[in-house]
Amino acid sequence: MKLNSSRSLLTLAAVAMLAGCSMIPTYERPAAPVAAQWPGLNATATNEATVPATELAWQDFIGDASLRELIRLALANNRDLRVAVLNIEQVRATYQIRRADQFPTLNLAATGSRQPKTDGSGAISSAYTAGLAMASWEIDFFGRVASLKESALAQYLASEEARKAAQISLIAAVANAWLSLQTNDELLALTQRTLATRDDSLRLTKLRLDNGAASALDVRQAESLTAQARATLAQQRRLRALDVNALTLLVGQPLPDALLTSAASATVPDAVVRRAGPPQASTDPAGGSAVHAVTSVGATFREVPAGLPSDLLQRRPDIRQAEQQLIAANASIGAARAAFFPRISLTASAGSASNELAGLFKDGSWGWTLAPQALLPVFDAGRNQANLGSARVGRDIAVAQYEKAIQTAFREVADALAGRATLGEQLQAQQVQTDAEADRFRLADLRYRNGVASYLELLDAQRSLFGTQQAVAQTRLAYLQNQVVLYKALGGGAPPPSP
């Protein structure tokens, strides 16, 4: 190797480095393809003076101690969340590999060879070397390695956002499963009381038949209604078992019995209760108040403001994850562009060389070698161009995925806001209906006992009351779960992004 050519090559490389030949396109965040306001929500409602969801820790959002403990156990033991954390470690290692590619790798190397001389003397020639060696270090003048490192860094940051999104989803899933379990417990108790009442009614009807005060048709109708309640009871037991199984999977360990029940009082907002009016004192067929049958279960949740759609870009981890993946795809274009330029690598070694093994490391045996190499693509059958085209298409795909993530988040928040605006009204209307049906049943029972009404009228009132009580419980479950969904949709449940 000639010294002058080496200097010329290094000078050219230095000039290229100083020129800052970055091949990565300038990143610009795509415009959010959604409206500036939530549908049906005025500007004053989006600027409420309350804590944003991302600044409200899940421990503060959830008021029930049993539910908080279940979520704590899930965060410690859920396997899906554990996989998300391990994925971060794996992607972090990939990033560290790409970062290490920017620096030379030094190795201790020792070689030895023996071969016959070509002069026909039959003698054996020997050569031994030992020292430090640097094999083919790419000098990143055109930013190929740096682009790959930037892409790996963005992928690492995306994996961290994926873990946050997984944590949010886990918190919401545990809360919703727990609410479903509590509601099914309440419905199970309601069905048991209803079945007991219908059993008593069936025995009374048979007694009236024996005394000539009822017909066989009345008995059959009572038997049918009792069998219906018994079937509903079996269904509620099955649904409760499924809820427990789902919650066990989410928590990742057997559930303590103490955490499956809640001592929390009803959590229907005061405004909803005021609209509904005071509870009626009417008695249901199970011997309790109609209001009590559907309001003894629940968990308190703090209200969270909707904010503006643009806030989701900073709040939602899944949107930030999609943006990091877009940044990674953008950086991959830089690596594909750099492939069109010369790839300069350097191989070097320094150490001792001798014709005899015993002569290594003696005075006069030390030396070094330096071998730079530059490869400029001339003909590759369109490979580099195809790689660049693939990288550009990959960025376009990432843009579409980023925009879809924003649109999905917008729809989830809008749906939750629609639920918050209507489920309360639906619940209070159904509660009024339940109170009316309870009073109707009481009056029908009095009329039947006094011989004024038919048994069919009494059975219809009893069936209607049971149906409305179930509907109130289901609507109340939807109301509470909607609060959880809104908190999740607004990005609550994970720490805010670092500045």
CSV table of C-alpha atoms in Angstrom, one decimal:
chain,number,residue,atom,x,y,z
A,1,MET,CA,0.0,0.0,0.0
A,2,LYS,CA,1.3,3.4,-0.9
A,3,LEU,CA,1.3,6.0,1.8
A,4,ASN,CA,0.2,8.8,-0.5
A,5,SER,CA,-2.8,7.0,-1.7
A,6,SER,CA,-3.8,6.2,1.9
A,7,ARG,CA,-3.6,9.9,2.8
A,8,SER,CA,-5.6,10.9,-0.2
A,9,LEU,CA,-8.3,8.4,0.7
A,10,LEU,CA,-8.5,9.5,4.3
A,11,THR,CA,-8.6,13.2,3.2
A,12,LEU,CA,-11.5,12.5,0.9
A,13,ALA,CA,-13.3,10.7,3.7
A,14,ALA,CA,-12.7,13.6,6.1
A,15,VAL,CA,-14.1,16.0,3.6
A,16,ALA,CA,-17.2,13.9,3.2
A,17,MET,CA,-17.6,13.6,6.9
A,18,LEU,CA,-17.4,17.4,7.4
A,19,ALA,CA,-19.9,17.9,4.6
A,20,GLY,CA,-22.5,16.1,6.8
A,21,CYS,CA,-23.8,13.7,4.2
A,22,SER,CA,-26.9,12.6,6.0
A,23,MET,CA,-29.2,10.5,3.7
A,24,ILE,CA,-32.1,10.5,6.1
A,25,PRO,CA,-35.1,12.5,4.8
A,26,THR,CA,-36.2,15.4,7.1
A,27,TYR,CA,-38.9,14.0,9.3
A,28,GLU,CA,-42.2,15.9,9.4
A,29,ARG,CA,-45.1,14.7,11.5
A,30,PRO,CA,-48.2,14.1,9.3
A,31,ALA,CA,-51.2,16.2,10.0
A,32,ALA,CA,-53.8,14.5,12.2
A,33,PRO,CA,-56.7,13.3,9.9
A,34,VAL,CA,-59.4,14.0,12.4
A,35,ALA,CA,-61.6,16.9,13.4
A,36,ALA,CA,-60.4,19.6,15.8
A,37,GLN,CA,-63.3,19.0,18.2
A,38,TRP,CA,-65.1,15.9,19.5
A,39,PRO,CA,-68.5,15.4,17.9
A,40,GLY,CA,-71.3,16.7,20.0
A,41,LEU,CA,-68.9,18.4,22.5
A,42,ASN,CA,-68.6,22.1,22.8
A,43,ALA,CA,-65.3,23.9,23.4
A,44,THR,CA,-66.0,24.7,27.0
A,45,ALA,CA,-66.6,21.0,27.8
A,46,THR,CA,-63.1,20.1,26.4
A,47,ASN,CA,-61.3,22.6,28.7
A,48,GLU,CA,-62.6,21.4,32.1
A,49,ALA,CA,-60.4,22.4,35.0
A,50,THR,CA,-59.8,18.8,36.1
A,51,VAL,CA,-56.8,16.5,36.0
A,52,PRO,CA,-56.1,15.1,32.5
A,53,ALA,CA,-56.2,11.3,32.2
A,54,THR,CA,-52.5,10.9,31.6
A,55,GLU,CA,-51.7,12.9,34.8
A,56,LEU,CA,-54.2,10.9,36.8
A,57,ALA,CA,-52.6,7.7,38.2
A,58,TRP,CA,-54.7,4.6,38.0
A,59,GLN,CA,-54.6,4.4,41.8
A,60,ASP,CA,-56.3,7.8,42.0
A,61,PHE,CA,-58.8,7.0,39.2
A,62,ILE,CA,-60.1,3.8,40.9
A,63,GLY,CA,-61.7,4.3,44.3
A,64,ASP,CA,-62.3,0.6,45.2
A,65,ALA,CA,-59.5,-0.9,47.3
A,66,SER,CA,-60.2,-4.5,46.1
A,67,LEU,CA,-60.0,-3.5,42.5
A,68,ARG,CA,-56.8,-1.6,43.1
A,69,GLU,CA,-55.2,-4.6,44.7
A,70,LEU,CA,-56.3,-6.8,41.8
A,71,ILE,CA,-54.7,-4.4,39.3
A,72,ARG,CA,-51.5,-4.3,41.4
A,73,LEU,CA,-51.3,-8.1,41.2
A,74,ALA,CA,-52.0,-8.1,37.5
A,75,LEU,CA,-49.2,-5.6,36.8
A,76,ALA,CA,-46.8,-7.9,38.7
A,77,ASN,CA,-47.9,-11.2,37.3
A,78,ASN,CA,-49.7,-10.8,33.9
A,79,ARG,CA,-47.8,-12.7,31.3
A,80,ASP,CA,-48.7,-10.5,28.3
A,81,LEU,CA,-47.3,-7.5,30.1
A,82,ARG,CA,-44.2,-9.5,31.0
A,83,VAL,CA,-43.7,-10.4,27.3
A,84,ALA,CA,-44.0,-6.7,26.5
A,85,VAL,CA,-41.3,-5.8,29.0
A,86,LEU,CA,-39.0,-8.6,27.6
A,87,ASN,CA,-39.6,-7.3,24.1
A,88,ILE,CA,-38.2,-4.0,25.2
A,89,GLU,CA,-35.0,-5.7,26.4
A,90,GLN,CA,-34.7,-7.6,23.1
A,91,VAL,CA,-35.2,-4.4,21.0
A,92,ARG,CA,-32.8,-2.5,23.3
A,93,ALA,CA,-30.1,-5.2,22.6
A,94,THR,CA,-30.7,-4.7,18.8
A,95,TYR,CA,-30.2,-1.0,19.2
A,96,GLN,CA,-27.0,-1.5,21.1
A,97,ILE,CA,-25.7,-3.8,18.4
A,98,ARG,CA,-26.4,-1.1,15.8
A,99,ARG,CA,-24.7,1.5,17.9
A,100,ALA,CA,-21.7,-0.7,18.3
A,101,ASP,CA,-21.4,-0.9,14.5
A,102,GLN,CA,-20.2,2.7,14.5
A,103,PHE,CA,-17.1,1.8,16.4
A,104,PRO,CA,-14.2,-0.4,15.5
A,105,THR,CA,-13.9,-3.9,17.0
A,106,LEU,CA,-10.5,-4.9,18.3
A,107,ASN,CA,-9.6,-8.5,18.8
A,108,LEU,CA,-6.5,-10.4,20.0
A,109,ALA,CA,-5.3,-12.4,17.1
A,110,ALA,CA,-2.7,-15.1,16.7
A,111,THR,CA,-1.8,-16.9,13.4
A,112,GLY,CA,0.7,-19.5,12.4
A,113,SER,CA,1.5,-21.2,9.1
A,114,ARG,CA,4.1,-23.7,7.8
A,115,GLN,CA,4.5,-24.6,4.1
A,116,PRO,CA,7.2,-25.9,1.8
A,117,LYS,CA,9.3,-23.4,0.0
A,118,THR,CA,8.8,-23.2,-3.8
A,119,ASP,CA,12.5,-23.2,-4.6
A,120,GLY,CA,12.7,-27.0,-4.8
A,121,SER,CA,14.9,-27.3,-1.7
A,122,GLY,CA,12.3,-29.1,0.3
A,123,ALA,CA,12.7,-26.7,3.2
A,124,ILE,CA,9.8,-25.6,5.3
A,125,SER,CA,9.0,-21.9,5.8
A,126,SER,CA,7.2,-20.7,8.9
A,127,ALA,CA,5.3,-17.5,9.8
A,128,TYR,CA,3.8,-16.5,13.1
A,129,THR,CA,2.0,-13.4,14.2
A,130,ALA,CA,0.3,-12.2,17.4
A,131,GLY,CA,-1.2,-8.9,18.3
A,132,LEU,CA,-4.3,-6.7,18.0
A,133,ALA,CA,-6.5,-6.9,14.9
A,134,MET,CA,-9.3,-4.7,13.5
A,135,ALA,CA,-11.3,-6.5,10.8
A,136,SER,CA,-13.2,-4.5,8.2
A,137,TRP,CA,-14.5,-1.5,10.2
A,138,GLU,CA,-16.8,0.5,8.0
A,139,ILE,CA,-16.1,4.2,8.2
A,140,ASP,CA,-19.6,5.7,8.1
A,141,PHE,CA,-18.9,8.7,5.8
A,142,PHE,CA,-22.3,8.6,4.2
A,143,GLY,CA,-24.4,7.7,7.2
A,144,ARG,CA,-25.5,4.2,6.4
A,145,VAL,CA,-24.6,2.8,9.8
A,146,ALA,CA,-25.9,5.9,11.6
A,147,SER,CA,-29.2,5.5,9.7
A,148,LEU,CA,-29.5,1.9,10.8
A,149,LYS,CA,-28.8,3.0,14.4
A,150,GLU,CA,-31.4,5.7,14.3
A,151,SER,CA,-33.9,3.2,12.9
A,152,ALA,CA,-33.1,0.8,15.8
A,153,LEU,CA,-33.4,3.5,18.3
A,154,ALA,CA,-36.9,4.4,17.1
A,155,GLN,CA,-37.9,0.8,17.2
A,156,TYR,CA,-36.7,0.6,20.8
A,157,LEU,CA,-38.7,3.7,21.7
A,158,ALA,CA,-41.7,2.2,20.0
A,159,SER,CA,-41.4,-1.0,22.1
A,160,GLU,CA,-41.4,1.1,25.2
A,161,GLU,CA,-44.6,2.8,24.1
A,162,ALA,CA,-46.0,-0.7,23.3
A,163,ARG,CA,-45.4,-1.7,26.9
A,164,LYS,CA,-47.2,1.4,28.1
A,165,ALA,CA,-50.1,0.6,25.8
A,166,ALA,CA,-50.2,-2.9,27.1
A,167,GLN,CA,-50.2,-1.7,30.7
A,168,ILE,CA,-53.2,0.6,29.9
A,169,SER,CA,-55.1,-2.2,28.3
A,170,LEU,CA,-54.4,-4.5,31.2
A,171,ILE,CA,-55.7,-2.0,33.8
A,172,ALA,CA,-58.8,-1.5,31.7
A,173,ALA,CA,-59.3,-5.2,31.2
A,174,VAL,CA,-59.0,-6.0,34.9
A,175,ALA,CA,-61.4,-3.2,35.8
A,176,ASN,CA,-64.0,-4.2,33.3
A,177,ALA,CA,-63.8,-7.9,34.2
A,178,TRP,CA,-64.1,-7.1,37.9
A,179,LEU,CA,-67.1,-4.9,37.2
A,180,SER,CA,-68.7,-7.7,35.2
A,181,LEU,CA,-68.1,-10.1,38.0
A,182,GLN,CA,-69.7,-7.7,40.5
A,183,THR,CA,-72.7,-7.2,38.3
A,184,ASN,CA,-73.1,-10.9,37.8
A,185,ASP,CA,-72.9,-11.5,41.5
A,186,GLU,CA,-75.7,-8.9,41.9
A,187,LEU,CA,-77.8,-10.5,39.2
A,188,LEU,CA,-77.1,-13.9,40.7
A,189,ALA,CA,-78.4,-12.8,44.1
A,190,LEU,CA,-81.4,-11.1,42.4
A,191,THR,CA,-82.2,-14.3,40.5
A,192,GLN,CA,-81.9,-16.4,43.7
A,193,ARG,CA,-84.4,-14.2,45.5
A,194,THR,CA,-86.7,-14.2,42.4
A,195,LEU,CA,-86.6,-18.0,42.3
A,196,ALA,CA,-87.4,-18.3,45.9
A,197,THR,CA,-90.4,-16.0,45.5
A,198,ARG,CA,-91.6,-17.9,42.5
A,199,ASP,CA,-91.2,-21.2,44.3
A,200,ASP,CA,-93.4,-19.8,47.1
A,201,SER,CA,-95.9,-18.5,44.5
A,202,LEU,CA,-96.0,-22.0,42.9
A,203,ARG,CA,-96.7,-23.7,46.2
A,204,LEU,CA,-99.4,-21.1,46.9
A,205,THR,CA,-101.0,-21.7,43.5
A,206,LYS,CA,-101.0,-25.4,44.0
A,207,LEU,CA,-102.7,-24.9,47.4
A,208,ARG,CA,-105.3,-22.7,45.8
A,209,LEU,CA,-105.9,-25.3,43.1
A,210,ASP,CA,-106.5,-28.0,45.8
A,211,ASN,CA,-109.1,-25.6,47.3
A,212,GLY,CA,-110.7,-24.8,44.0
A,213,ALA,CA,-109.5,-21.2,44.0
A,214,ALA,CA,-107.2,-21.6,41.0
A,215,SER,CA,-107.1,-23.4,37.8
A,216,ALA,CA,-104.6,-25.9,36.3
A,217,LEU,CA,-103.6,-23.2,33.8
A,218,ASP,CA,-102.5,-21.0,36.7
A,219,VAL,CA,-100.3,-23.8,38.0
A,220,ARG,CA,-98.7,-24.4,34.7
A,221,GLN,CA,-98.0,-20.7,34.3
A,222,ALA,CA,-96.4,-20.6,37.7
A,223,GLU,CA,-94.4,-23.7,36.9
A,224,SER,CA,-93.2,-22.1,33.6
A,225,LEU,CA,-92.2,-18.9,35.4
A,226,THR,CA,-90.3,-20.8,38.1
A,227,ALA,CA,-88.5,-22.9,35.5
A,228,GLN,CA,-87.5,-19.7,33.7
A,229,ALA,CA,-86.0,-18.3,36.9
A,230,ARG,CA,-84.2,-21.6,37.5
A,231,ALA,CA,-82.7,-21.5,34.0
A,232,THR,CA,-81.6,-17.9,34.5
A,233,LEU,CA,-80.0,-18.9,37.8
A,234,ALA,CA,-77.9,-21.5,36.0
A,235,GLN,CA,-76.9,-19.0,33.3
A,236,GLN,CA,-75.8,-16.5,35.9
A,237,ARG,CA,-73.7,-19.1,37.7
A,238,ARG,CA,-72.0,-19.9,34.4
A,239,LEU,CA,-71.4,-16.3,33.6
A,240,ARG,CA,-69.9,-15.7,37.1
A,241,ALA,CA,-67.5,-18.7,36.6
A,242,LEU,CA,-66.4,-17.3,33.3
A,243,ASP,CA,-65.8,-13.9,34.8
A,244,VAL,CA,-63.6,-15.5,37.5
A,245,ASN,CA,-61.7,-17.4,34.9
A,246,ALA,CA,-61.1,-14.3,32.8
A,247,LEU,CA,-60.0,-12.3,35.8
A,248,THR,CA,-57.7,-15.1,37.0
A,249,LEU,CA,-56.0,-15.1,33.6
A,250,LEU,CA,-55.6,-11.3,33.6
A,251,VAL,CA,-54.2,-11.3,37.2
A,252,GLY,CA,-51.9,-14.2,36.4
A,253,GLN,CA,-52.5,-16.1,39.7
A,254,PRO,CA,-55.3,-17.6,41.7
A,255,LEU,CA,-57.6,-14.9,43.0
A,256,PRO,CA,-57.9,-14.3,46.8
A,257,ASP,CA,-61.6,-14.6,47.8
A,258,ALA,CA,-61.5,-11.4,49.7
A,259,LEU,CA,-60.8,-9.5,46.5
A,260,LEU,CA,-63.8,-10.9,44.6
A,261,THR,CA,-66.3,-8.7,46.5
A,262,SER,CA,-66.5,-5.0,47.0
A,263,ALA,CA,-67.5,-3.0,50.0
A,264,ALA,CA,-67.9,0.1,47.8
A,265,SER,CA,-71.3,1.8,47.7
A,266,ALA,CA,-73.1,2.8,44.5
A,267,THR,CA,-71.2,5.1,42.2
A,268,VAL,CA,-73.9,6.5,39.9
A,269,PRO,CA,-73.1,10.2,39.8
A,270,ASP,CA,-75.2,12.4,42.1
A,271,ALA,CA,-76.5,14.3,39.0
A,272,VAL,CA,-78.0,11.1,37.7
A,273,VAL,CA,-79.6,10.2,41.0
A,274,ARG,CA,-81.1,13.7,41.3
A,275,ARG,CA,-82.6,13.4,37.9
A,276,ALA,CA,-84.1,10.1,38.8
A,277,GLY,CA,-85.7,11.4,42.0
A,278,PRO,CA,-85.7,9.7,45.4
A,279,PRO,CA,-85.9,5.9,45.5
A,280,GLN,CA,-89.3,4.4,45.9
A,281,ALA,CA,-90.2,2.4,48.9
A,282,SER,CA,-91.9,-0.3,46.9
A,283,THR,CA,-91.1,-4.0,47.6
A,284,ASP,CA,-89.9,-6.4,44.9
A,285,PRO,CA,-90.8,-10.1,44.8
A,286,ALA,CA,-87.6,-11.0,46.5
A,287,GLY,CA,-88.5,-9.1,49.6
A,288,GLY,CA,-86.1,-6.1,49.1
A,289,SER,CA,-86.4,-2.8,47.5
A,290,ALA,CA,-86.2,-2.6,43.8
A,291,VAL,CA,-83.5,0.1,44.0
A,292,HIS,CA,-81.3,-1.9,46.3
A,293,ALA,CA,-81.3,-4.8,43.8
A,294,VAL,CA,-79.2,-2.9,41.3
A,295,THR,CA,-77.2,-0.3,43.3
A,296,SER,CA,-75.2,-2.3,45.8
A,297,VAL,CA,-72.3,-3.1,43.4
A,298,GLY,CA,-69.8,-0.8,41.9
A,299,ALA,CA,-66.5,1.0,42.1
A,300,THR,CA,-65.9,4.7,42.2
A,301,PHE,CA,-64.2,6.3,39.3
A,302,ARG,CA,-63.0,9.9,39.0
A,303,GLU,CA,-64.3,11.9,36.0
A,304,VAL,CA,-61.6,12.8,33.5
A,305,PRO,CA,-61.8,15.7,30.9
A,306,ALA,CA,-61.9,14.9,27.2
A,307,GLY,CA,-59.4,17.6,26.2
A,308,LEU,CA,-58.8,18.2,22.5
A,309,PRO,CA,-58.2,15.6,19.8
A,310,SER,CA,-54.7,17.0,19.2
A,311,ASP,CA,-53.9,16.1,22.8
A,312,LEU,CA,-54.0,12.4,21.9
A,313,LEU,CA,-50.8,12.8,19.9
A,314,GLN,CA,-48.9,13.2,23.2
A,315,ARG,CA,-51.3,11.2,25.5
A,316,ARG,CA,-51.8,7.9,23.7
A,317,PRO,CA,-48.9,5.4,23.8
A,318,ASP,CA,-50.2,3.5,20.8
A,319,ILE,CA,-50.1,6.7,18.7
A,320,ARG,CA,-46.6,7.5,20.0
A,321,GLN,CA,-45.6,3.9,19.1
A,322,ALA,CA,-46.9,4.3,15.6
A,323,GLU,CA,-45.0,7.6,15.2
A,324,GLN,CA,-41.7,6.0,16.4
A,325,GLN,CA,-42.3,3.2,13.8
A,326,LEU,CA,-42.7,6.0,11.2
A,327,ILE,CA,-39.5,7.6,12.3
A,328,ALA,CA,-37.7,4.2,12.0
A,329,ALA,CA,-39.1,3.7,8.5
A,330,ASN,CA,-37.9,7.2,7.6
A,331,ALA,CA,-34.4,6.4,8.9
A,332,SER,CA,-34.3,3.2,6.8
A,333,ILE,CA,-34.6,5.4,3.7
A,334,GLY,CA,-31.3,7.0,4.7
A,335,ALA,CA,-29.6,3.6,4.9
A,336,ALA,CA,-31.0,2.6,1.5
A,337,ARG,CA,-29.8,5.9,0.0
A,338,ALA,CA,-26.3,5.5,1.5
A,339,ALA,CA,-26.0,2.1,-0.3
A,340,PHE,CA,-25.5,4.0,-3.6
A,341,PHE,CA,-22.3,5.6,-2.4
A,342,PRO,CA,-18.9,4.1,-1.8
A,343,ARG,CA,-18.6,1.9,1.3
A,344,ILE,CA,-15.2,2.5,2.9
A,345,SER,CA,-13.9,0.0,5.3
A,346,LEU,CA,-10.6,-0.3,7.2
A,347,THR,CA,-8.7,-3.4,8.2
A,348,ALA,CA,-5.6,-3.0,10.5
A,349,SER,CA,-3.4,-4.9,12.8
A,350,ALA,CA,-0.5,-4.3,15.1
A,351,GLY,CA,1.7,-6.8,16.9
A,352,SER,CA,4.7,-9.1,16.5
A,353,ALA,CA,5.7,-11.3,13.5
A,354,SER,CA,8.4,-13.9,13.3
A,355,ASN,CA,9.6,-16.9,11.3
A,356,GLU,CA,10.0,-18.7,14.5
A,357,LEU,CA,7.4,-19.2,17.3
A,358,ALA,CA,10.1,-18.4,19.9
A,359,GLY,CA,10.9,-15.2,18.1
A,360,LEU,CA,7.6,-13.6,18.8
A,361,PHE,CA,7.6,-10.4,21.0
A,362,LYS,CA,11.4,-10.0,20.7
A,363,ASP,CA,13.0,-6.7,19.8
A,364,GLY,CA,12.6,-6.0,16.1
A,365,SER,CA,9.6,-8.2,15.6
A,366,TRP,CA,7.0,-5.5,16.1
A,367,GLY,CA,5.0,-4.1,13.1
A,368,TRP,CA,1.6,-2.9,11.9
A,369,THR,CA,-0.5,-3.1,8.8
A,370,LEU,CA,-3.2,-0.8,7.5
A,371,ALA,CA,-5.5,-1.7,4.6
A,372,PRO,CA,-8.3,0.7,3.7
A,373,GLN,CA,-10.9,-0.5,1.1
A,374,ALA,CA,-13.5,1.4,-0.9
A,375,LEU,CA,-16.3,-0.3,-2.8
A,376,LEU,CA,-18.5,1.7,-5.2
A,377,PRO,CA,-21.5,-0.1,-6.6
A,378,VAL,CA,-21.3,-0.4,-10.4
A,379,PHE,CA,-23.8,-3.1,-11.3
A,380,ASP,CA,-26.1,-4.9,-8.9
A,381,ALA,CA,-29.0,-5.7,-11.2
A,382,GLY,CA,-31.2,-3.0,-9.5
A,383,ARG,CA,-30.8,-4.3,-6.0
A,384,ASN,CA,-30.0,-1.0,-4.3
A,385,GLN,CA,-32.8,0.8,-6.2
A,386,ALA,CA,-35.2,-1.9,-5.2
A,387,ASN,CA,-34.1,-1.6,-1.5
A,388,LEU,CA,-34.7,2.2,-1.7
A,389,GLY,CA,-38.1,1.7,-3.3
A,390,SER,CA,-39.0,-0.8,-0.6
A,391,ALA,CA,-37.9,1.6,2.1
A,392,ARG,CA,-40.0,4.4,0.7
A,393,VAL,CA,-43.0,2.2,0.5
A,394,GLY,CA,-42.4,1.1,4.1
A,395,ARG,CA,-42.5,4.7,5.1
A,396,ASP,CA,-45.8,5.3,3.3
A,397,ILE,CA,-47.2,2.2,5.1
A,398,ALA,CA,-46.0,3.6,8.4
A,399,VAL,CA,-47.6,6.9,7.6
A,400,ALA,CA,-50.9,5.2,6.9
A,401,GLN,CA,-50.6,3.1,10.1
A,402,TYR,CA,-49.9,6.3,12.1
A,403,GLU,CA,-52.9,8.1,10.7
A,404,LYS,CA,-55.1,5.0,11.3
A,405,ALA,CA,-53.9,4.9,15.0
A,406,ILE,CA,-55.0,8.5,15.3
A,407,GLN,CA,-58.4,7.8,13.7
A,408,THR,CA,-58.9,4.8,15.9
A,409,ALA,CA,-58.1,6.7,19.0
A,410,PHE,CA,-60.5,9.5,17.9
A,411,ARG,CA,-63.3,7.0,17.4
A,412,GLU,CA,-62.7,5.3,20.8
A,413,VAL,CA,-62.8,8.6,22.7
A,414,ALA,CA,-65.8,9.8,20.7
A,415,ASP,CA,-67.7,6.6,21.5
A,416,ALA,CA,-66.8,6.8,25.2
A,417,LEU,CA,-68.0,10.5,25.3
A,418,ALA,CA,-71.2,9.5,23.6
A,419,GLY,CA,-71.7,6.8,26.2
A,420,ARG,CA,-71.0,9.3,29.0
A,421,ALA,CA,-73.5,11.7,27.6
A,422,THR,CA,-76.3,9.1,27.2
A,423,LEU,CA,-75.8,6.1,29.5
A,424,GLY,CA,-76.6,8.2,32.6
A,425,GLU,CA,-79.9,9.3,31.2
A,426,GLN,CA,-80.7,5.8,30.1
A,427,LEU,CA,-79.9,4.5,33.6
A,428,GLN,CA,-82.1,7.0,35.4
A,429,ALA,CA,-85.0,6.3,33.0
A,430,GLN,CA,-84.7,2.5,33.5
A,431,GLN,CA,-84.5,3.0,37.3
A,432,VAL,CA,-87.7,5.0,37.2
A,433,GLN,CA,-89.2,2.2,35.1
A,434,THR,CA,-88.0,-0.4,37.7
A,435,ASP,CA,-89.7,1.5,40.5
A,436,ALA,CA,-92.9,1.7,38.5
A,437,GLU,CA,-92.8,-2.0,37.7
A,438,ALA,CA,-92.2,-2.8,41.4
A,439,ASP,CA,-95.3,-0.8,42.4
A,440,ARG,CA,-97.2,-2.4,39.6
A,441,PHE,CA,-96.3,-5.9,40.9
A,442,ARG,CA,-97.4,-4.9,44.4
A,443,LEU,CA,-100.8,-3.7,43.2
A,444,ALA,CA,-101.2,-6.7,40.9
A,445,ASP,CA,-100.5,-9.0,43.9
A,446,LEU,CA,-103.1,-7.2,46.0
A,447,ARG,CA,-105.7,-7.3,43.2
A,448,TYR,CA,-105.0,-11.0,42.7
A,449,ARG,CA,-105.3,-11.9,46.4
A,450,ASN,CA,-108.6,-10.0,46.5
A,451,GLY,CA,-109.9,-11.8,43.4
A,452,VAL,CA,-110.0,-8.7,41.2
A,453,ALA,CA,-107.2,-9.5,38.8
A,454,SER,CA,-106.3,-12.8,37.0
A,455,TYR,CA,-103.2,-14.8,37.8
A,456,LEU,CA,-101.9,-14.0,34.3
A,457,GLU,CA,-101.8,-10.3,35.2
A,458,LEU,CA,-99.8,-11.0,38.3
A,459,LEU,CA,-97.3,-13.2,36.4
A,460,ASP,CA,-96.9,-10.6,33.7
A,461,ALA,CA,-96.1,-7.9,36.4
A,462,GLN,CA,-93.6,-10.2,38.1
A,463,ARG,CA,-91.9,-11.1,34.8
A,464,SER,CA,-91.7,-7.4,33.8
A,465,LEU,CA,-90.2,-6.4,37.1
A,466,PHE,CA,-87.5,-9.0,36.9
A,467,GLY,CA,-86.6,-8.0,33.4
A,468,THR,CA,-86.3,-4.3,34.2
A,469,GLN,CA,-84.2,-5.1,37.3
A,470,GLN,CA,-81.8,-7.0,35.1
A,471,ALA,CA,-81.8,-4.2,32.5
A,472,VAL,CA,-80.9,-1.6,35.1
A,473,ALA,CA,-78.0,-3.8,36.3
A,474,GLN,CA,-76.7,-4.2,32.8
A,475,THR,CA,-77.0,-0.5,32.0
A,476,ARG,CA,-75.2,0.4,35.2
A,477,LEU,CA,-72.4,-2.0,34.2
A,478,ALA,CA,-72.2,-0.3,30.8
A,479,TYR,CA,-72.1,3.1,32.5
A,480,LEU,CA,-69.2,2.1,34.8
A,481,GLN,CA,-67.3,0.3,32.1
A,482,ASN,CA,-67.7,3.3,29.9
A,483,GLN,CA,-65.8,5.4,32.5
A,484,VAL,CA,-63.0,2.9,32.3
A,485,VAL,CA,-63.0,2.9,28.5
A,486,LEU,CA,-62.8,6.7,28.4
A,487,TYR,CA,-59.9,6.8,30.9
A,488,LYS,CA,-58.1,4.2,28.7
A,489,ALA,CA,-59.0,6.0,25.4
A,490,LEU,CA,-57.5,9.2,26.7
A,491,GLY,CA,-54.2,7.5,27.6
A,492,GLY,CA,-54.7,7.1,31.3
A,493,GLY,CA,-53.0,4.4,33.3
A,494,ALA,CA,-49.4,4.9,32.1
A,495,PRO,CA,-46.8,7.5,33.0
A,496,PRO,CA,-46.7,10.5,30.7
A,497,PRO,CA,-43.9,10.7,28.0
A,498,SER,CA,-40.6,12.0,29.0
A,499,PRO,CA,-40.0,15.7,27.8
